[in-house]
């Protein structure tokens, strides 16, 4: 799937793509056709850079409810010809998840679409998972025959069915079908389940990779074999070294960290750093200077995991350097530095935004560190990251940092965060948002009564209404 094109943050589409609370607030005051067009654009063209961790489905479903939006465009997207040509689940996953939430809110048209797509669609397994959480037994039993018909009653078809049953995210439909009164359906599902269980047992009995009794050299060779076939194994290999290496192996590990093969060097550096070995810092510096790109990246990753006072002192010395080491030093100080490091962390934050933009991966750690250290003069940069980033997770981190650094947060961004797409951001807003704005009180009450809202958010809301809470 190609990276999505994100509209400017000042537009309705850009706000909705980012999942910002202001997106909902603007949509509710915009002309309804314009708001629905922007909403459908987001649902049919997933705007998330990482669709597996960022939340949008409940956010978009709530807006469909508020706008009383029709589902015609969603239906056309699901059942169009492209569904036959492109079976990537990321193409339809967001739309199906939105339908699932709408079904839980009582939208019968959404439930009917999910049932039809489970029967006919390419991404039927996702639709079935949504139905497993929301449909009744009768609705799920009606899907047994069309779903099983996808798998021919041949050895290959039975093997594919067994894999699907074994790896099902939501097992409820399969358990229901295993007890189906129709004997052929029940027998086939039970047989698939037994085959899947046997396959899992075989894999557990025939593990690959390191085994008890392996030497340090064997573990390092295994790590290099992973490099040769395109798999980075230095992290599990370093854990294996912890189990098999003794004091007599130190010289071999140090040699591997200085000049070993790519896999061995990455593994040795990670092992030494995890043990806070004092020699690791010099070896990491050398690896960044003369190692391949994977070795340099593994070296700075290992450095960032070190928790010793020496690693923090070295970070202060490296923080002014350009390149990987300087960036890693800024992140180390953001995580483990103290008040004297505020200037260095702020500089790293500003440089990252200036050089890489508001979606730079390094910002996650730097934003957290800015809030941890309470760097008040970082608020303008944090506000910029909050507004512009396409990552709803990074925006939530920026909001948390602003809560610690910006006195205007409670009356400003915290209010719109009550409508944010991420539950952790809504929870933060529920604790901080000032209630002088009538919208805040109404929103808190709605979140408290919404059965789809997360428990943590509702707990935060109740803390604002309790007997010891400030007046709302």
GROMACS .gro file of C-alpha atoms in nm:
model
  472
    1UNK     CA    1   0.000   0.000   0.000
    2UNK     CA    2   0.137   0.344  -0.096
    3UNK     CA    3   0.186   0.611   0.169
    4UNK     CA    4  -0.127   0.825   0.187
    5UNK     CA    5  -0.131   1.185   0.073
    6UNK     CA    6  -0.221   1.401   0.372
    7UNK     CA    7  -0.396   1.733   0.310
    8UNK     CA    8  -0.280   2.051   0.489
    9UNK     CA    9  -0.365   2.064   0.857
   10UNK     CA   10  -0.575   2.375   0.815
   11UNK     CA   11  -0.831   2.202   0.590
   12UNK     CA   12  -1.127   1.991   0.695
   13UNK     CA   13  -0.989   1.691   0.507
   14UNK     CA   14  -0.646   1.733   0.667
   15UNK     CA   15  -0.797   1.750   1.016
   16UNK     CA   16  -1.008   1.437   0.960
   17UNK     CA   17  -0.716   1.246   0.808
   18UNK     CA   18  -0.510   1.320   1.117
   19UNK     CA   19  -0.795   1.217   1.348
   20UNK     CA   20  -0.783   1.547   1.533
   21UNK     CA   21  -1.070   1.652   1.755
   22UNK     CA   22  -1.098   1.974   1.559
   23UNK     CA   23  -1.181   1.759   1.257
   24UNK     CA   24  -1.507   1.648   1.416
   25UNK     CA   25  -1.586   1.996   1.546
   26UNK     CA   26  -1.529   2.153   1.203
   27UNK     CA   27  -1.723   1.879   1.025
   28UNK     CA   28  -2.026   1.940   1.244
   29UNK     CA   29  -2.034   2.308   1.146
   30UNK     CA   30  -1.946   2.261   0.776
   31UNK     CA   31  -2.207   2.204   0.505
   32UNK     CA   32  -2.318   1.843   0.541
   33UNK     CA   33  -2.228   1.735   0.181
   34UNK     CA   34  -1.877   1.875   0.225
   35UNK     CA   35  -1.832   1.704   0.559
   36UNK     CA   36  -1.956   1.369   0.428
   37UNK     CA   37  -1.732   1.394   0.122
   38UNK     CA   38  -1.426   1.447   0.343
   39UNK     CA   39  -1.533   1.168   0.577
   40UNK     CA   40  -1.585   0.920   0.294
   41UNK     CA   41  -1.247   1.016   0.146
   42UNK     CA   42  -1.080   0.920   0.475
   43UNK     CA   43  -1.267   0.593   0.522
   44UNK     CA   44  -1.214   0.474   0.164
   45UNK     CA   45  -0.849   0.588   0.143
   46UNK     CA   46  -0.699   0.497   0.478
   47UNK     CA   47  -0.488   0.799   0.581
   48UNK     CA   48  -0.284   0.623   0.848
   49UNK     CA   49   0.088   0.571   0.797
   50UNK     CA   50   0.071   0.270   1.031
   51UNK     CA   51  -0.279   0.127   1.008
   52UNK     CA   52  -0.199  -0.153   1.253
   53UNK     CA   53  -0.149   0.075   1.554
   54UNK     CA   54  -0.325   0.406   1.485
   55UNK     CA   55  -0.695   0.437   1.566
   56UNK     CA   56  -0.948   0.595   1.333
   57UNK     CA   57  -1.247   0.359   1.308
   58UNK     CA   58  -1.440   0.469   1.618
   59UNK     CA   59  -1.360   0.834   1.539
   60UNK     CA   60  -1.505   0.804   1.187
   61UNK     CA   61  -1.801   0.591   1.301
   62UNK     CA   62  -1.902   0.853   1.557
   63UNK     CA   63  -1.890   1.119   1.287
   64UNK     CA   64  -2.111   0.909   1.058
   65UNK     CA   65  -2.361   0.894   1.342
   66UNK     CA   66  -2.343   1.267   1.411
   67UNK     CA   67  -2.390   1.346   1.041
   68UNK     CA   68  -2.647   1.068   0.988
   69UNK     CA   69  -2.424   0.963   0.702
   70UNK     CA   70  -2.532   0.718   0.434
   71UNK     CA   71  -2.314   0.417   0.352
   72UNK     CA   72  -2.356   0.407  -0.026
   73UNK     CA   73  -1.997   0.503  -0.102
   74UNK     CA   74  -1.864   0.252   0.151
   75UNK     CA   75  -2.076  -0.020  -0.013
   76UNK     CA   76  -1.945   0.072  -0.359
   77UNK     CA   77  -1.588   0.060  -0.228
   78UNK     CA   78  -1.630  -0.282  -0.071
   79UNK     CA   79  -1.808  -0.448  -0.360
   80UNK     CA   80  -1.633  -0.280  -0.652
   81UNK     CA   81  -1.424  -0.463  -0.910
   82UNK     CA   82  -1.106  -0.359  -0.729
   83UNK     CA   83  -1.196  -0.594  -0.446
   84UNK     CA   84  -1.132  -0.884  -0.683
   85UNK     CA   85  -0.802  -0.743  -0.810
   86UNK     CA   86  -0.658  -0.618  -0.480
   87UNK     CA   87  -0.708  -0.841  -0.176
   88UNK     CA   88  -0.472  -0.644   0.052
   89UNK     CA   89  -0.661  -0.614   0.379
   90UNK     CA   90  -0.541  -0.256   0.428
   91UNK     CA   91  -0.759  -0.150   0.133
   92UNK     CA   92  -1.084  -0.238   0.308
   93UNK     CA   93  -0.987  -0.287   0.672
   94UNK     CA   94  -1.071   0.065   0.788
   95UNK     CA   95  -1.410   0.063   0.617
   96UNK     CA   96  -1.495  -0.274   0.774
   97UNK     CA   97  -1.387  -0.157   1.119
   98UNK     CA   98  -1.602   0.155   1.084
   99UNK     CA   99  -1.898  -0.064   0.988
  100UNK     CA  100  -1.832  -0.277   1.295
  101UNK     CA  101  -1.857   0.023   1.525
  102UNK     CA  102  -2.168   0.146   1.347
  103UNK     CA  103  -2.325  -0.197   1.391
  104UNK     CA  104  -2.251  -0.182   1.764
  105UNK     CA  105  -2.435   0.152   1.773
  106UNK     CA  106  -2.740  -0.016   1.619
  107UNK     CA  107  -2.700   0.075   1.252
  108UNK     CA  108  -2.870  -0.221   1.082
  109UNK     CA  109  -2.746  -0.111   0.740
  110UNK     CA  110  -2.387  -0.146   0.861
  111UNK     CA  111  -2.457  -0.494   0.999
  112UNK     CA  112  -2.614  -0.600   0.670
  113UNK     CA  113  -2.311  -0.474   0.475
  114UNK     CA  114  -2.074  -0.669   0.698
  115UNK     CA  115  -2.276  -0.988   0.651
  116UNK     CA  116  -2.281  -0.948   0.273
  117UNK     CA  117  -1.910  -0.877   0.259
  118UNK     CA  118  -1.830  -1.178   0.477
  119UNK     CA  119  -2.012  -1.389   0.218
  120UNK     CA  120  -1.864  -1.236  -0.097
  121UNK     CA  121  -1.569  -1.007  -0.021
  122UNK     CA  122  -1.196  -1.070  -0.054
  123UNK     CA  123  -1.123  -0.949   0.300
  124UNK     CA  124  -1.400  -1.166   0.441
  125UNK     CA  125  -1.198  -1.274   0.748
  126UNK     CA  126  -1.185  -0.914   0.875
  127UNK     CA  127  -1.559  -0.876   0.827
  128UNK     CA  128  -1.614  -1.204   1.011
  129UNK     CA  129  -1.404  -1.079   1.304
  130UNK     CA  130  -1.618  -0.765   1.323
  131UNK     CA  131  -1.933  -0.975   1.319
  132UNK     CA  132  -1.795  -1.211   1.582
  133UNK     CA  133  -1.802  -0.918   1.826
  134UNK     CA  134  -2.141  -0.779   1.729
  135UNK     CA  135  -2.369  -1.026   1.549
  136UNK     CA  136  -2.604  -1.274   1.714
  137UNK     CA  137  -2.572  -1.651   1.687
  138UNK     CA  138  -2.834  -1.677   1.413
  139UNK     CA  139  -2.653  -1.424   1.196
  140UNK     CA  140  -2.321  -1.603   1.235
  141UNK     CA  141  -2.472  -1.948   1.169
  142UNK     CA  142  -2.610  -1.818   0.840
  143UNK     CA  143  -2.254  -1.742   0.728
  144UNK     CA  144  -2.118  -2.092   0.789
  145UNK     CA  145  -2.207  -2.237   0.448
  146UNK     CA  146  -2.084  -1.944   0.232
  147UNK     CA  147  -1.758  -1.915   0.428
  148UNK     CA  148  -1.682  -2.288   0.411
  149UNK     CA  149  -1.767  -2.286   0.040
  150UNK     CA  150  -1.454  -2.073  -0.012
  151UNK     CA  151  -1.246  -2.381   0.065
  152UNK     CA  152  -1.282  -2.673  -0.180
  153UNK     CA  153  -1.323  -3.013  -0.022
  154UNK     CA  154  -0.981  -3.121  -0.142
  155UNK     CA  155  -0.659  -3.184   0.053
  156UNK     CA  156  -0.534  -2.837  -0.035
  157UNK     CA  157  -0.866  -2.672   0.051
  158UNK     CA  158  -0.884  -2.856   0.382
  159UNK     CA  159  -0.527  -2.749   0.464
  160UNK     CA  160  -0.609  -2.384   0.389
  161UNK     CA  161  -0.921  -2.406   0.605
  162UNK     CA  162  -0.719  -2.551   0.892
  163UNK     CA  163  -0.476  -2.257   0.873
  164UNK     CA  164  -0.762  -2.006   0.879
  165UNK     CA  165  -0.926  -2.174   1.178
  166UNK     CA  166  -0.594  -2.198   1.362
  167UNK     CA  167  -0.505  -1.832   1.308
  168UNK     CA  168  -0.854  -1.682   1.351
  169UNK     CA  169  -0.836  -1.356   1.547
  170UNK     CA  170  -1.188  -1.401   1.684
  171UNK     CA  171  -1.267  -1.773   1.739
  172UNK     CA  172  -1.636  -1.731   1.823
  173UNK     CA  173  -1.779  -1.810   1.475
  174UNK     CA  174  -1.564  -2.121   1.438
  175UNK     CA  175  -1.660  -2.251   1.781
  176UNK     CA  176  -2.024  -2.187   1.697
  177UNK     CA  177  -1.992  -2.367   1.364
  178UNK     CA  178  -1.817  -2.663   1.528
  179UNK     CA  179  -2.145  -2.723   1.716
  180UNK     CA  180  -2.367  -2.650   1.415
  181UNK     CA  181  -2.669  -2.883   1.389
  182UNK     CA  182  -2.583  -2.938   1.024
  183UNK     CA  183  -2.352  -3.238   1.050
  184UNK     CA  184  -2.134  -3.170   0.739
  185UNK     CA  185  -2.053  -2.817   0.857
  186UNK     CA  186  -1.977  -2.918   1.215
  187UNK     CA  187  -1.764  -3.214   1.109
  188UNK     CA  188  -1.556  -3.008   0.867
  189UNK     CA  189  -1.489  -2.729   1.116
  190UNK     CA  190  -1.397  -2.974   1.392
  191UNK     CA  191  -1.159  -3.155   1.158
  192UNK     CA  192  -0.996  -2.824   1.060
  193UNK     CA  193  -0.956  -2.732   1.426
  194UNK     CA  194  -0.792  -3.066   1.507
  195UNK     CA  195  -0.555  -3.031   1.212
  196UNK     CA  196  -0.457  -2.681   1.323
  197UNK     CA  197  -0.387  -2.797   1.678
  198UNK     CA  198  -0.172  -3.083   1.549
  199UNK     CA  199   0.020  -2.844   1.322
  200UNK     CA  200   0.089  -2.612   1.616
  201UNK     CA  201   0.212  -2.906   1.823
  202UNK     CA  202   0.445  -3.015   1.542
  203UNK     CA  203   0.596  -2.667   1.517
  204UNK     CA  204   0.653  -2.657   1.891
  205UNK     CA  205   0.823  -2.995   1.878
  206UNK     CA  206   1.048  -2.897   1.587
  207UNK     CA  207   1.187  -2.552   1.673
  208UNK     CA  208   1.444  -2.379   1.457
  209UNK     CA  209   1.729  -2.161   1.575
  210UNK     CA  210   1.956  -2.185   1.881
  211UNK     CA  211   1.930  -2.483   2.113
  212UNK     CA  212   2.079  -2.564   2.454
  213UNK     CA  213   2.444  -2.646   2.420
  214UNK     CA  214   2.519  -2.401   2.140
  215UNK     CA  215   2.851  -2.219   2.170
  216UNK     CA  216   2.908  -1.845   2.136
  217UNK     CA  217   3.049  -1.905   1.788
  218UNK     CA  218   2.741  -2.098   1.683
  219UNK     CA  219   2.511  -1.817   1.799
  220UNK     CA  220   2.717  -1.557   1.610
  221UNK     CA  221   2.710  -1.775   1.299
  222UNK     CA  222   2.332  -1.807   1.329
  223UNK     CA  223   2.302  -1.429   1.341
  224UNK     CA  224   2.508  -1.400   1.021
  225UNK     CA  225   2.298  -1.663   0.850
  226UNK     CA  226   2.000  -1.442   0.918
  227UNK     CA  227   2.176  -1.149   0.749
  228UNK     CA  228   2.255  -1.368   0.449
  229UNK     CA  229   1.888  -1.446   0.396
  230UNK     CA  230   1.764  -1.093   0.473
  231UNK     CA  231   1.650  -1.143   0.832
  232UNK     CA  232   1.787  -0.937   1.122
  233UNK     CA  233   1.845  -1.184   1.406
  234UNK     CA  234   2.093  -0.992   1.620
  235UNK     CA  235   1.835  -0.910   1.890
  236UNK     CA  236   1.731  -1.271   1.964
  237UNK     CA  237   2.091  -1.377   1.911
  238UNK     CA  238   2.205  -1.134   2.181
  239UNK     CA  239   1.952  -1.287   2.419
  240UNK     CA  240   2.092  -1.630   2.334
  241UNK     CA  241   2.444  -1.508   2.415
  242UNK     CA  242   2.320  -1.410   2.761
  243UNK     CA  243   2.228  -1.775   2.815
  244UNK     CA  244   2.538  -1.941   2.670
  245UNK     CA  245   2.828  -1.697   2.720
  246UNK     CA  246   3.063  -1.719   3.017
  247UNK     CA  247   3.363  -1.516   3.134
  248UNK     CA  248   3.590  -1.726   2.915
  249UNK     CA  249   3.400  -1.611   2.604
  250UNK     CA  250   3.452  -1.238   2.660
  251UNK     CA  251   3.752  -1.210   2.428
  252UNK     CA  252   3.563  -1.376   2.142
  253UNK     CA  253   3.265  -1.144   2.190
  254UNK     CA  254   3.488  -0.835   2.199
  255UNK     CA  255   3.659  -0.944   1.876
  256UNK     CA  256   3.319  -0.988   1.711
  257UNK     CA  257   3.213  -0.641   1.826
  258UNK     CA  258   3.530  -0.487   1.679
  259UNK     CA  259   3.560  -0.664   1.347
  260UNK     CA  260   3.317  -0.952   1.313
  261UNK     CA  261   3.078  -1.018   1.029
  262UNK     CA  262   2.774  -0.792   1.010
  263UNK     CA  263   2.545  -1.026   1.201
  264UNK     CA  264   2.808  -1.116   1.460
  265UNK     CA  265   2.906  -0.752   1.517
  266UNK     CA  266   2.548  -0.639   1.566
  267UNK     CA  267   2.488  -0.927   1.806
  268UNK     CA  268   2.800  -0.864   2.011
  269UNK     CA  269   2.733  -0.492   2.041
  270UNK     CA  270   2.378  -0.555   2.155
  271UNK     CA  271   2.493  -0.815   2.409
  272UNK     CA  272   2.759  -0.586   2.557
  273UNK     CA  273   2.525  -0.287   2.572
  274UNK     CA  274   2.249  -0.487   2.740
  275UNK     CA  275   2.499  -0.580   3.009
  276UNK     CA  276   2.613  -0.216   3.043
  277UNK     CA  277   2.967  -0.332   2.973
  278UNK     CA  278   3.195  -0.026   3.002
  279UNK     CA  279   3.381  -0.122   2.683
  280UNK     CA  280   3.059  -0.107   2.483
  281UNK     CA  281   3.062   0.272   2.449
  282UNK     CA  282   3.395   0.286   2.264
  283UNK     CA  283   3.296  -0.011   2.050
  284UNK     CA  284   2.967   0.160   1.961
  285UNK     CA  285   3.151   0.477   1.862
  286UNK     CA  286   3.385   0.277   1.638
  287UNK     CA  287   3.097   0.083   1.484
  288UNK     CA  288   2.921   0.405   1.383
  289UNK     CA  289   3.247   0.536   1.235
  290UNK     CA  290   3.356   0.233   1.031
  291UNK     CA  291   3.065  -0.014   1.018
  292UNK     CA  292   2.808  -0.076   0.749
  293UNK     CA  293   2.474   0.104   0.773
  294UNK     CA  294   2.303  -0.192   0.951
  295UNK     CA  295   2.594  -0.216   1.197
  296UNK     CA  296   2.581   0.158   1.270
  297UNK     CA  297   2.206   0.146   1.325
  298UNK     CA  298   2.236  -0.157   1.552
  299UNK     CA  299   2.511   0.021   1.745
  300UNK     CA  300   2.305   0.332   1.820
  301UNK     CA  301   2.002   0.117   1.906
  302UNK     CA  302   2.220  -0.070   2.155
  303UNK     CA  303   2.352   0.259   2.296
  304UNK     CA  304   2.000   0.388   2.357
  305UNK     CA  305   1.921   0.078   2.564
  306UNK     CA  306   2.209   0.135   2.806
  307UNK     CA  307   2.105   0.263   3.147
  308UNK     CA  308   2.439   0.328   3.313
  309UNK     CA  309   2.560   0.665   3.435
  310UNK     CA  310   2.849   0.630   3.190
  311UNK     CA  311   2.613   0.612   2.893
  312UNK     CA  312   2.440   0.933   3.001
  313UNK     CA  313   2.776   1.106   3.044
  314UNK     CA  314   2.882   0.988   2.698
  315UNK     CA  315   2.552   1.113   2.555
  316UNK     CA  316   2.632   1.461   2.686
  317UNK     CA  317   2.965   1.443   2.506
  318UNK     CA  318   2.811   1.316   2.181
  319UNK     CA  319   2.501   1.537   2.177
  320UNK     CA  320   2.671   1.808   1.967
  321UNK     CA  321   2.780   1.565   1.697
  322UNK     CA  322   2.596   1.548   1.366
  323UNK     CA  323   2.460   1.220   1.236
  324UNK     CA  324   2.347   0.903   1.408
  325UNK     CA  325   2.545   0.938   1.730
  326UNK     CA  326   2.434   1.293   1.798
  327UNK     CA  327   2.068   1.207   1.735
  328UNK     CA  328   2.091   0.900   1.956
  329UNK     CA  329   2.258   1.105   2.230
  330UNK     CA  330   1.968   1.350   2.227
  331UNK     CA  331   1.721   1.066   2.270
  332UNK     CA  332   1.923   0.914   2.556
  333UNK     CA  333   1.920   1.247   2.738
  334UNK     CA  334   1.548   1.283   2.671
  335UNK     CA  335   1.491   0.945   2.839
  336UNK     CA  336   1.749   0.951   3.118
  337UNK     CA  337   1.894   1.301   3.144
  338UNK     CA  338   1.815   1.555   3.413
  339UNK     CA  339   1.744   1.926   3.434
  340UNK     CA  340   2.095   2.021   3.321
  341UNK     CA  341   2.026   1.845   2.988
  342UNK     CA  342   1.714   2.049   2.904
  343UNK     CA  343   1.902   2.270   2.660
  344UNK     CA  344   2.049   1.976   2.471
  345UNK     CA  345   1.711   1.801   2.447
  346UNK     CA  346   1.541   2.118   2.329
  347UNK     CA  347   1.810   2.169   2.065
  348UNK     CA  348   1.767   1.810   1.946
  349UNK     CA  349   1.390   1.859   1.927
  350UNK     CA  350   1.421   2.177   1.723
  351UNK     CA  351   1.681   2.029   1.490
  352UNK     CA  352   1.471   1.718   1.429
  353UNK     CA  353   1.165   1.923   1.336
  354UNK     CA  354   1.370   2.157   1.119
  355UNK     CA  355   1.559   1.881   0.936
  356UNK     CA  356   1.305   1.599   0.915
  357UNK     CA  357   0.964   1.758   0.968
  358UNK     CA  358   0.684   1.689   1.216
  359UNK     CA  359   0.671   1.315   1.146
  360UNK     CA  360   1.036   1.231   1.217
  361UNK     CA  361   1.062   0.901   1.407
  362UNK     CA  362   1.309   1.054   1.653
  363UNK     CA  363   1.041   1.297   1.772
  364UNK     CA  364   0.856   1.029   1.967
  365UNK     CA  365   1.136   1.004   2.223
  366UNK     CA  366   1.229   1.373   2.216
  367UNK     CA  367   0.870   1.487   2.270
  368UNK     CA  368   0.833   1.250   2.565
  369UNK     CA  369   1.159   1.377   2.711
  370UNK     CA  370   1.055   1.738   2.672
  371UNK     CA  371   0.746   1.669   2.880
  372UNK     CA  372   0.939   1.463   3.134
  373UNK     CA  373   1.190   1.742   3.188
  374UNK     CA  374   0.919   2.011   3.187
  375UNK     CA  375   1.091   2.231   2.928
  376UNK     CA  376   0.845   2.521   2.917
  377UNK     CA  377   1.011   2.706   2.629
  378UNK     CA  378   0.956   2.398   2.408
  379UNK     CA  379   0.580   2.463   2.397
  380UNK     CA  380   0.584   2.643   2.057
  381UNK     CA  381   0.765   2.350   1.894
  382UNK     CA  382   0.533   2.101   2.062
  383UNK     CA  383   0.229   2.292   1.938
  384UNK     CA  384   0.370   2.277   1.585
  385UNK     CA  385   0.421   1.900   1.612
  386UNK     CA  386   0.070   1.861   1.755
  387UNK     CA  387  -0.090   2.050   1.466
  388UNK     CA  388   0.113   1.913   1.177
  389UNK     CA  389   0.202   1.551   1.244
  390UNK     CA  390   0.007   1.288   1.052
  391UNK     CA  391   0.064   1.037   1.334
  392UNK     CA  392  -0.214   1.034   1.589
  393UNK     CA  393   0.018   0.860   1.836
  394UNK     CA  394   0.282   1.131   1.809
  395UNK     CA  395   0.011   1.396   1.844
  396UNK     CA  396  -0.102   1.228   2.165
  397UNK     CA  397   0.254   1.236   2.298
  398UNK     CA  398   0.279   1.602   2.206
  399UNK     CA  399  -0.046   1.666   2.393
  400UNK     CA  400   0.093   1.493   2.702
  401UNK     CA  401   0.411   1.701   2.680
  402UNK     CA  402   0.206   2.019   2.640
  403UNK     CA  403   0.007   1.929   2.951
  404UNK     CA  404   0.338   1.936   3.140
  405UNK     CA  405   0.487   2.246   2.977
  406UNK     CA  406   0.212   2.475   2.846
  407UNK     CA  407  -0.016   2.659   3.094
  408UNK     CA  408  -0.269   2.722   2.816
  409UNK     CA  409  -0.315   2.353   2.737
  410UNK     CA  410  -0.621   2.298   2.959
  411UNK     CA  411  -0.818   2.577   2.793
  412UNK     CA  412  -0.677   2.514   2.445
  413UNK     CA  413  -0.575   2.185   2.286
  414UNK     CA  414  -0.719   1.980   2.574
  415UNK     CA  415  -1.070   2.080   2.469
  416UNK     CA  416  -1.037   1.950   2.114
  417UNK     CA  417  -0.858   1.638   2.243
  418UNK     CA  418  -1.190   1.524   2.390
  419UNK     CA  419  -1.288   1.437   2.030
  420UNK     CA  420  -0.949   1.290   1.931
  421UNK     CA  421  -0.925   0.952   1.758
  422UNK     CA  422  -0.684   0.804   2.017
  423UNK     CA  423  -0.832   0.689   2.345
  424UNK     CA  424  -0.515   0.779   2.539
  425UNK     CA  425  -0.547   1.137   2.412
  426UNK     CA  426  -0.915   1.150   2.507
  427UNK     CA  427  -0.824   1.020   2.853
  428UNK     CA  428  -0.565   1.296   2.893
  429UNK     CA  429  -0.819   1.556   2.783
  430UNK     CA  430  -1.081   1.422   3.021
  431UNK     CA  431  -0.842   1.491   3.309
  432UNK     CA  432  -0.721   1.834   3.196
  433UNK     CA  433  -0.985   2.012   2.986
  434UNK     CA  434  -1.126   2.320   3.155
  435UNK     CA  435  -1.503   2.311   3.192
  436UNK     CA  436  -1.567   2.679   3.134
  437UNK     CA  437  -1.648   2.584   2.775
  438UNK     CA  438  -2.001   2.438   2.760
  439UNK     CA  439  -1.886   2.191   2.495
  440UNK     CA  440  -1.654   2.027   2.748
  441UNK     CA  441  -1.928   1.945   2.997
  442UNK     CA  442  -2.155   1.805   2.728
  443UNK     CA  443  -1.873   1.600   2.575
  444UNK     CA  444  -1.770   1.456   2.911
  445UNK     CA  445  -2.126   1.345   2.975
  446UNK     CA  446  -2.152   1.188   2.631
  447UNK     CA  447  -1.825   0.997   2.676
  448UNK     CA  448  -1.944   0.873   3.015
  449UNK     CA  449  -2.261   0.731   2.859
  450UNK     CA  450  -2.107   0.586   2.542
  451UNK     CA  451  -2.078   0.205   2.567
  452UNK     CA  452  -1.812   0.203   2.295
  453UNK     CA  453  -1.579   0.428   2.493
  454UNK     CA  454  -1.270   0.277   2.656
  455UNK     CA  455  -1.278   0.208   3.030
  456UNK     CA  456  -0.974   0.429   3.096
  457UNK     CA  457  -1.146   0.726   2.933
  458UNK     CA  458  -1.465   0.673   3.130
  459UNK     CA  459  -1.266   0.642   3.453
  460UNK     CA  460  -1.103   0.977   3.379
  461UNK     CA  461  -1.444   1.129   3.303
  462UNK     CA  462  -1.592   0.997   3.627
  463UNK     CA  463  -1.304   1.155   3.818
  464UNK     CA  464  -1.436   1.491   3.697
  465UNK     CA  465  -1.789   1.417   3.822
  466UNK     CA  466  -1.707   1.250   4.153
  467UNK     CA  467  -1.785   1.401   4.495
  468UNK     CA  468  -1.426   1.521   4.537
  469UNK     CA  469  -1.391   1.652   4.183
  470UNK     CA  470  -1.386   2.019   4.092
  471UNK     CA  471  -1.725   2.160   3.992
  472UNK     CA  472  -1.821   2.070   3.635
   0.00000   0.00000   0.00000
